[in-house]
Amino acid sequence: MGMLLLASHRVLEFACRSAFQRYRQQAVQLELVQRKKLKHLLQQHTGQRLTYEQFAKKYPLTRYADWKFNIEQSRRSGKNYLSAEKVVRFQPTSGSSEALKFIPYTQTFLNELDQAIGLWLSSLYSQYPKLRNSTHYWSVSWLPESQRKLLENDNLNDDSALLNVTKRLLSKITQSVPVEIALAESAEDAMFATVTYLAADKHLGMISVWSPTFALQLFDIIEAHNAEISETLRTGKWSRKGLKFLNAPKSCEQSYKLKYLDFQSSEAWKNLWPKLTLISSWDTASAAQWAAQLQQRVAGVSFEGKGLWATEGVVTLPFDGQYPLSYQSHFYEFLLKDSEIPIPSWQLKQGDIVSPVITTGSGLIRYVIDDELEVTGFYQQIPCFKFLGRKMTVDLVGEKLDHSAAVNVLSQFKFEDYVPITLLGIENCSRKKPHYVLLSEGNSQHQPSSAQLDESLKRNFHYELARNLGQLDEPEIKHVEDAWQYYKTLAMHNGMIEGNIKPEPLKKMKTIID
């Protein structure tokens, strides 16, 4: 196993090296590379030969709603209505505007993503040489059980599926958890299978997830079910019927180690996984506090934050200690804050607050990603960014509450032993009109009254108007023992995908769970 693992990593590193070298060599040619990329994409999608200036005048900004009809037509007919290129698969995702979206993945688009992942992997091998002699866990997501019929084998949300065939085959050898776990009958079974495979793997060297809360949950499950996991590893047989389709891992060594692991020790996880070198997850904006908890939970392990990577495309990647634009992947424009006129990437300046607009090999043209970034500097000519958060505006009846308003409300009611987690905009409720719910945990003696919460929200003009007109009902407080678990359950109940869920200061939900 050791020699095969090392050899696979060596070959995978070599396959990724060209992307790394090309990125550095062309970093002084941003405008030239981007104009060539746009020319290629336009010829492929539309057959047109346009300059950037002509393109900007001809094509409007778009969001998912503008593409939804053509995407649904493409899914039903098998013909691509967005581009002349065949769709390889439709990737499911979720977002603030849609409970479930399907993004078309063409081979050109997959090549764009493969290049970005190649750059990231090459950078990792350079910074963390020990990763060459260990297995990795790249997170796999799954759809809610109510929408499981939409999940086909070729639509598994497997990060390694974004690589080309050669790299994908090599990555399978180096992966700790099989992607087939996503086919489990329930999310609970899939999570149990994931942690069992992880616990079985004494060679585990990297854990790469999107949300830090997802990683924290994995550790919680191992602690809570260590006896059951240990027994599974000892016998090589699942204790759960929903996992019978999947071969159970077996390791008497890891079973014994897990059974007697001292979870109170700061070295617990390094004792279980001696080769664990790196954990990678979101660590900015609303994920920052959870990323800090994750780093504290696993002592002696390096941590790397994620760049901005949406299902629709990649924007930034960690590289040389910064988060520069993945400028060779797609064509990029940026909306300056409070502006609806995008500028190309080569016109950005340090300090600009922007939202990305991407044109990609999938057929999406001038697609707005409603995230907010700050230009922090430059790598050669390539702008580097800091992720500030989603442009989270919730508008149930015209009240237009945004991310900053929610942060202000949450901070107002926070105490040392009472923590307001998020503000939820509830669209549908059988017993009252649309309203807001403050989700909190901790000492309930400090929780505000509904009237106090209402007064705080009324500092926002449109909210107060909506309340005065009777469009919004009085807000509520939802105080629970484990707010993150409740938030995750509620998000899945509302159609979001496990693994993509992360706590946000403001979130619209269709329904609430009593």
XYZ file of C-alpha atoms in Angstrom:
514
model
C 0.000 0.000 0.000
C 2.791 2.422 0.929
C 4.700 2.123 -2.361
C 1.532 2.289 -4.479
C 0.351 5.342 -2.552
C 3.657 7.146 -2.921
C 3.886 6.279 -6.628
C 0.323 7.485 -7.270
C 1.020 10.803 -5.559
C 4.226 11.242 -7.548
C 2.443 10.680 -10.862
C -0.491 12.901 -9.786
C 1.909 15.665 -8.768
C 3.682 15.434 -12.118
C 0.332 15.620 -13.954
C -0.567 18.791 -12.037
C 2.798 20.518 -12.383
C 2.137 22.062 -15.801
C -0.842 24.045 -14.452
C 1.346 25.349 -11.621
C 4.145 26.395 -13.977
C 1.782 27.985 -16.512
C 0.009 29.971 -13.795
C 3.274 31.518 -12.611
C 4.672 32.145 -16.088
C 1.577 33.953 -17.406
C 0.885 35.978 -14.255
C 2.336 39.077 -15.977
C -0.076 38.721 -18.929
C -3.493 38.954 -17.268
C -5.268 41.055 -19.916
C -3.834 39.040 -22.819
C -4.797 35.678 -21.248
C -8.287 36.880 -20.350
C -9.039 38.350 -23.781
C -7.936 35.084 -25.415
C -10.132 33.122 -23.019
C -13.187 35.245 -23.865
C -12.537 34.934 -27.600
C -12.334 31.143 -27.326
C -15.510 30.843 -25.224
C -17.566 33.107 -27.485
C -16.533 31.208 -30.604
C -17.436 27.933 -28.933
C -20.799 29.027 -27.492
C -22.062 31.489 -30.104
C -19.784 31.277 -33.123
C -19.144 35.021 -32.790
C -15.834 36.855 -32.916
C -16.199 39.822 -30.570
C -13.797 42.026 -28.677
C -14.370 42.422 -24.951
C -15.803 45.883 -25.531
C -18.309 44.535 -28.089
C -19.170 41.614 -25.801
C -19.839 43.950 -22.861
C -22.285 46.024 -24.913
C -24.120 43.039 -26.383
C -24.635 40.692 -23.423
C -26.497 41.609 -20.212
C -25.687 40.381 -16.724
C -27.439 37.129 -15.805
C -28.388 35.009 -12.792
C -29.691 31.464 -12.506
C -33.290 32.527 -13.153
C -32.219 33.714 -16.631
C -30.859 30.282 -17.502
C -33.294 28.054 -15.651
C -35.703 27.449 -18.569
C -32.921 26.489 -21.008
C -31.263 24.287 -18.397
C -34.516 22.437 -17.709
C -35.083 22.058 -21.467
C -31.578 20.634 -21.801
C -32.137 18.165 -18.956
C -35.391 16.929 -20.469
C -34.313 16.708 -24.089
C -30.664 15.740 -23.853
C -29.809 18.636 -26.181
C -27.728 21.523 -24.868
C -29.650 24.806 -25.199
C -26.799 26.861 -23.701
C -23.904 25.856 -25.930
C -23.021 23.800 -28.979
C -21.047 21.433 -26.740
C -22.578 18.306 -25.219
C -23.438 18.385 -21.498
C -21.475 15.720 -19.606
C -23.706 15.983 -16.534
C -25.888 18.408 -14.594
C -24.375 19.189 -11.220
C -26.915 19.731 -8.406
C -26.346 22.549 -5.958
C -28.316 24.911 -3.777
C -28.268 28.636 -3.191
C -30.029 31.568 -1.625
C -32.312 32.064 -4.633
C -33.129 28.435 -5.440
C -33.632 25.386 -3.212
C -32.074 23.258 -5.945
C -30.202 24.309 -9.061
C -28.644 22.233 -11.835
C -25.474 23.564 -13.435
C -24.517 22.101 -16.849
C -21.007 20.652 -16.940
C -19.454 20.356 -20.396
C -16.030 18.895 -21.111
C -14.634 22.379 -21.677
C -15.929 23.474 -18.293
C -14.524 20.345 -16.612
C -11.150 21.117 -18.221
C -11.310 24.601 -16.703
C -11.974 23.173 -13.243
C -9.348 20.457 -13.696
C -6.743 23.135 -14.356
C -7.701 24.990 -11.182
C -7.581 21.826 -9.045
C -4.247 20.908 -10.621
C -2.834 24.258 -9.550
C -4.154 23.763 -5.994
C -2.790 20.212 -5.697
C 0.613 21.207 -7.015
C 0.754 24.037 -4.494
C -0.208 21.622 -1.683
C 2.469 19.095 -2.595
C 5.025 21.911 -2.595
C 3.974 23.286 0.823
C 3.222 19.958 2.537
C 5.583 17.257 1.205
C 4.239 14.688 3.707
C 0.974 14.604 1.730
C 2.823 12.537 -0.866
C 2.826 9.576 1.521
C -0.726 9.679 2.867
C -4.356 9.294 1.839
C -6.713 12.247 1.476
C -10.392 12.856 2.183
C -12.134 15.184 -0.232
C -15.710 15.773 0.874
C -18.604 14.168 -0.952
C -22.055 15.766 -0.664
C -25.477 14.256 -1.167
C -28.986 15.459 -1.819
C -31.725 15.506 0.815
C -33.616 12.236 1.031
C -36.780 13.783 -0.408
C -34.853 14.610 -3.583
C -32.748 11.460 -3.774
C -34.476 10.445 -7.009
C -32.673 13.363 -8.671
C -29.313 11.867 -7.765
C -27.807 9.643 -10.415
C -24.497 7.828 -10.212
C -22.866 10.301 -12.581
C -24.121 13.268 -10.590
C -22.386 12.480 -7.304
C -20.936 15.664 -5.823
C -17.459 14.208 -5.807
C -14.618 16.755 -5.926
C -12.330 14.270 -7.677
C -14.864 13.979 -10.526
C -13.738 17.459 -11.615
C -10.334 16.068 -12.597
C -9.503 14.596 -15.981
C -9.592 10.806 -16.411
C -5.913 10.206 -15.615
C -5.868 12.386 -12.517
C -9.213 10.958 -11.386
C -7.903 7.391 -11.541
C -4.811 8.400 -9.600
C -6.849 10.314 -7.020
C -9.050 7.257 -6.367
C -5.981 5.380 -5.147
C -5.138 8.213 -2.783
C -8.682 8.759 -1.444
C -9.735 7.570 2.000
C -13.518 7.384 1.466
C -15.319 5.900 -1.580
C -17.748 8.245 -3.343
C -20.438 5.550 -3.290
C -21.304 6.492 0.290
C -23.479 9.232 -1.245
C -25.876 6.496 -2.383
C -26.759 5.520 1.190
C -30.462 5.529 1.984
C -30.153 8.399 4.463
C -27.786 11.250 5.230
C -27.258 9.732 8.687
C -26.059 6.461 7.152
C -23.837 8.304 4.687
C -22.219 10.264 7.503
C -21.707 7.096 9.548
C -20.077 5.359 6.575
C -17.833 8.376 6.025
C -16.504 8.476 9.582
C -16.073 4.687 9.648
C -13.872 4.780 6.545
C -11.938 7.709 7.985
C -11.435 5.955 11.311
C -10.212 2.856 9.470
C -7.532 4.768 7.591
C -4.258 4.990 9.512
C -2.647 6.690 6.493
C -5.033 9.681 6.479
C -3.030 12.857 5.808
C -5.513 15.502 4.660
C -9.152 16.357 5.335
C -10.594 18.731 2.744
C -14.178 19.902 3.301
C -16.063 23.052 2.412
C -17.799 23.993 5.637
C -15.783 23.735 8.886
C -19.003 22.752 10.653
C -19.114 19.651 8.454
C -15.664 18.610 9.687
C -16.642 19.326 13.288
C -19.684 17.134 12.802
C -17.506 14.271 11.538
C -15.438 14.432 14.713
C -18.580 14.598 16.853
C -19.970 11.442 15.234
C -16.730 9.543 15.787
C -16.796 10.501 19.469
C -20.499 9.722 19.920
C -20.419 6.387 18.073
C -16.864 5.229 18.719
C -18.011 1.852 20.128
C -20.185 1.096 17.072
C -17.479 2.250 14.665
C -14.858 0.224 16.511
C -17.004 -2.891 16.283
C -17.562 -2.343 12.551
C -13.818 -2.057 12.019
C -13.213 -5.224 14.073
C -15.754 -7.364 12.212
C -15.751 -5.735 8.786
C -19.561 -5.772 8.865
C -22.041 -2.893 8.962
C -24.462 -2.653 11.862
C -26.842 -0.585 9.712
C -29.054 -2.086 7.012
C -28.880 1.028 4.843
C -25.176 0.402 4.194
C -25.359 -3.240 3.088
C -24.700 -2.197 -0.531
C -21.245 -0.967 0.499
C -18.266 -3.043 1.613
C -17.396 -2.204 5.207
C -13.767 -1.354 6.017
C -11.904 -3.644 8.396
C -8.924 -2.806 10.593
C -8.320 -4.491 13.923
C -5.484 -2.058 14.599
C -7.668 1.036 14.124
C -10.574 -0.630 15.938
C -8.438 -1.152 19.049
C -6.972 2.355 18.806
C -10.399 3.971 18.499
C -11.901 1.907 21.328
C -9.350 3.233 23.828
C -8.864 6.724 22.378
C -8.889 9.550 24.951
C -11.032 12.184 23.256
C -10.268 14.672 26.036
C -6.626 14.727 25.001
C -5.459 17.453 22.598
C -3.499 14.722 20.788
C -6.493 12.399 20.288
C -6.886 12.878 16.558
C -3.151 12.713 15.869
C -3.111 9.433 17.799
C -5.858 8.079 15.545
C -4.260 9.492 12.382
C -0.482 9.881 12.896
C 0.009 11.154 9.330
C -2.688 13.857 9.516
C -0.937 16.960 8.185
C -3.542 19.362 6.829
C -7.183 20.358 7.198
C -8.730 22.603 4.563
C -12.081 24.399 4.817
C -13.776 27.775 4.535
C -12.391 30.129 7.164
C -13.713 33.588 6.292
C -16.895 35.602 6.875
C -19.537 33.584 8.764
C -17.344 30.459 8.715
C -14.522 32.124 10.690
C -15.717 31.201 14.190
C -16.290 27.573 13.212
C -12.906 27.351 11.472
C -11.282 28.596 14.689
C -13.071 25.844 16.639
C -11.906 23.284 14.092
C -8.276 24.376 14.429
C -8.504 24.177 18.226
C -10.115 20.738 18.036
C -7.265 19.169 16.077
C -3.935 20.086 17.639
C -0.674 19.856 15.725
C -2.246 19.941 12.260
C -1.798 22.691 9.664
C -4.853 24.535 8.367
C -5.543 26.135 4.983
C -8.560 28.234 4.046
C -10.494 27.636 0.842
C -10.682 30.025 -2.043
C -14.000 31.028 -3.581
C -15.308 28.033 -5.508
C -18.950 27.872 -6.551
C -20.634 25.053 -8.464
C -20.950 27.554 -11.322
C -17.205 28.165 -11.418
C -13.985 28.853 -9.552
C -12.912 32.401 -8.670
C -9.932 32.213 -6.285
C -7.560 29.554 -4.987
C -5.024 29.509 -2.143
C -1.611 30.107 -3.684
C 1.648 31.337 -2.115
C -0.184 32.456 1.023
C -2.705 34.576 -0.904
C -6.027 34.031 -2.725
C -5.397 35.162 -6.306
C -7.821 34.962 -9.209
C -7.890 31.624 -11.029
C -7.393 33.731 -14.140
C -6.792 30.865 -16.568
C -10.026 29.048 -15.736
C -12.855 31.314 -16.974
C -13.395 34.863 -18.201
C -13.886 37.212 -15.258
C -15.515 40.564 -14.711
C -16.375 42.252 -11.436
C -19.206 44.427 -10.214
C -17.937 47.245 -8.040
C -19.958 47.682 -4.860
C -23.248 49.509 -5.484
C -22.680 49.345 -9.244
C -24.388 47.365 -12.004
C -21.641 47.988 -14.569
C -18.930 45.316 -14.480
C -15.252 45.942 -15.186
C -12.700 43.375 -16.437
C -10.225 41.823 -14.015
C -7.277 43.823 -15.373
C -8.899 47.095 -14.260
C -9.256 46.183 -10.573
C -7.489 48.239 -7.891
C -6.468 47.391 -4.347
C -9.282 48.084 -1.901
C -12.080 47.547 -4.436
C -15.145 45.757 -3.017
C -16.554 43.601 -5.800
C -18.791 40.693 -6.830
C -17.605 38.218 -9.514
C -19.216 37.896 -12.940
C -18.104 34.806 -14.857
C -18.344 33.490 -18.412
C -17.432 29.804 -18.509
C -17.133 26.691 -20.629
C -20.506 25.520 -19.284
C -22.343 28.017 -21.492
C -23.148 30.508 -18.716
C -22.455 34.048 -19.933
C -21.918 37.043 -17.620
C -23.237 35.046 -14.679
C -23.289 37.028 -11.430
C -22.071 35.307 -8.270
C -23.639 37.203 -5.384
C -20.613 37.092 -3.113
C -18.627 40.068 -1.918
C -14.826 40.205 -2.173
C -12.165 42.764 -1.349
C -9.082 43.215 -3.537
C -6.237 42.827 -1.038
C -3.259 43.079 -3.388
C -1.686 41.478 -6.436
C 0.382 38.444 -7.351
C 2.332 39.872 -10.289
C -0.638 41.316 -12.269
C -3.202 38.937 -10.777
C -5.629 40.458 -8.247
C -5.837 38.705 -4.866
C -8.984 38.723 -2.780
C -10.468 38.347 0.670
C -13.925 36.798 0.883
C -16.258 39.119 2.826
C -19.483 37.117 2.604
C -22.548 36.582 0.507
C -24.612 39.540 -0.541
C -27.383 38.108 1.562
C -30.495 40.170 1.036
C -33.702 38.530 2.248
C -36.828 40.086 0.799
C -39.967 38.261 1.924
C -42.397 41.117 1.268
C -40.147 44.032 0.300
C -38.316 44.537 3.618
C -34.874 44.045 1.996
C -32.887 42.983 5.057
C -29.243 42.463 4.190
C -26.214 40.717 5.643
C -24.890 43.738 7.545
C -28.301 44.448 9.133
C -28.481 40.861 10.400
C -24.945 41.025 11.812
C -25.879 44.184 13.725
C -28.981 42.546 15.215
C -27.080 39.416 16.244
C -24.275 41.400 17.882
C -26.762 43.508 19.835
C -28.159 40.493 21.695
C -24.932 38.516 22.177
C -23.701 37.743 25.701
C -20.828 35.619 26.971
C -23.160 32.709 27.697
C -25.943 33.482 25.202
C -25.239 33.249 21.482
C -27.659 34.324 18.722
C -26.630 32.215 15.719
C -28.655 33.420 12.741
C -31.698 35.373 11.634
C -34.119 33.288 9.573
C -36.677 34.765 7.196
C -39.628 32.338 7.119
C -41.725 32.506 3.943
C -44.496 30.024 4.735
C -46.053 29.318 8.122
C -49.495 27.819 8.717
C -50.146 29.884 11.837
C -48.901 33.333 10.812
C -47.688 35.574 7.996
C -44.064 35.695 6.801
C -41.825 36.622 9.708
C -38.320 36.417 11.117
C -36.960 33.964 13.671
C -33.849 34.512 15.772
C -32.111 31.172 16.323
C -30.019 31.023 19.508
C -28.364 28.769 22.075
C -26.870 29.179 25.543
C -28.319 30.749 28.700
C -31.991 31.412 27.922
C -32.211 34.019 30.706
C -30.473 36.478 28.385
C -32.611 35.905 25.310
C -34.466 39.003 24.078
C -38.225 39.239 23.880
C -39.980 39.221 20.535
C -40.771 42.905 21.067
C -37.088 43.752 21.610
C -36.124 41.842 18.482
C -38.868 43.623 16.549
C -37.666 47.045 17.686
C -34.124 46.228 16.651
C -35.262 45.077 13.206
C -37.388 48.193 12.804
C -34.227 50.241 12.589
C -34.287 49.114 8.974
C -36.631 51.353 6.990
C -38.235 48.767 4.727
C -38.732 46.295 7.577
C -40.555 48.890 9.650
C -42.725 49.801 6.659
C -43.615 46.140 6.091
C -44.559 45.747 9.761
C -46.624 48.913 9.712
C -48.487 47.698 6.638
C -49.136 44.314 8.264
C -47.119 42.428 5.651
C -44.794 40.858 8.213
C -45.803 39.222 11.468
C -44.003 39.780 14.754
C -40.623 37.978 14.922
C -39.969 35.010 17.192
C -37.101 33.563 19.209
C -36.192 29.923 18.602
C -33.944 28.856 21.477
C -32.457 25.353 21.202
C -29.735 23.337 22.891
C -27.689 22.779 19.718
C -28.331 25.632 17.269
C -26.002 24.317 14.536
C -27.703 20.915 14.493
C -31.115 22.582 14.322
C -29.911 24.935 11.565
C -28.553 22.021 9.511
C -31.747 19.992 9.926
C -33.854 22.990 8.953
C -31.689 23.748 5.908
C -31.994 20.149 4.667
C -35.727 20.253 5.349
C -35.836 23.279 3.057
C -33.983 21.471 0.260
C -30.327 22.331 0.777
C -27.543 19.798 0.254
C -25.691 18.206 3.146
C -22.053 19.241 3.102
C -22.795 22.575 1.386
C -24.572 23.938 4.450
C -22.815 26.541 6.552
C -24.213 28.911 9.182
C -25.010 32.370 7.837
C -26.100 35.508 9.722
C -29.160 35.816 7.470
C -30.992 33.059 5.621
C -34.347 32.692 3.919
C -36.250 29.480 4.635
C -39.553 28.357 3.184
C -40.725 26.708 6.408
C -39.711 26.332 10.053
C -39.520 23.160 12.156
C -41.345 23.418 15.481
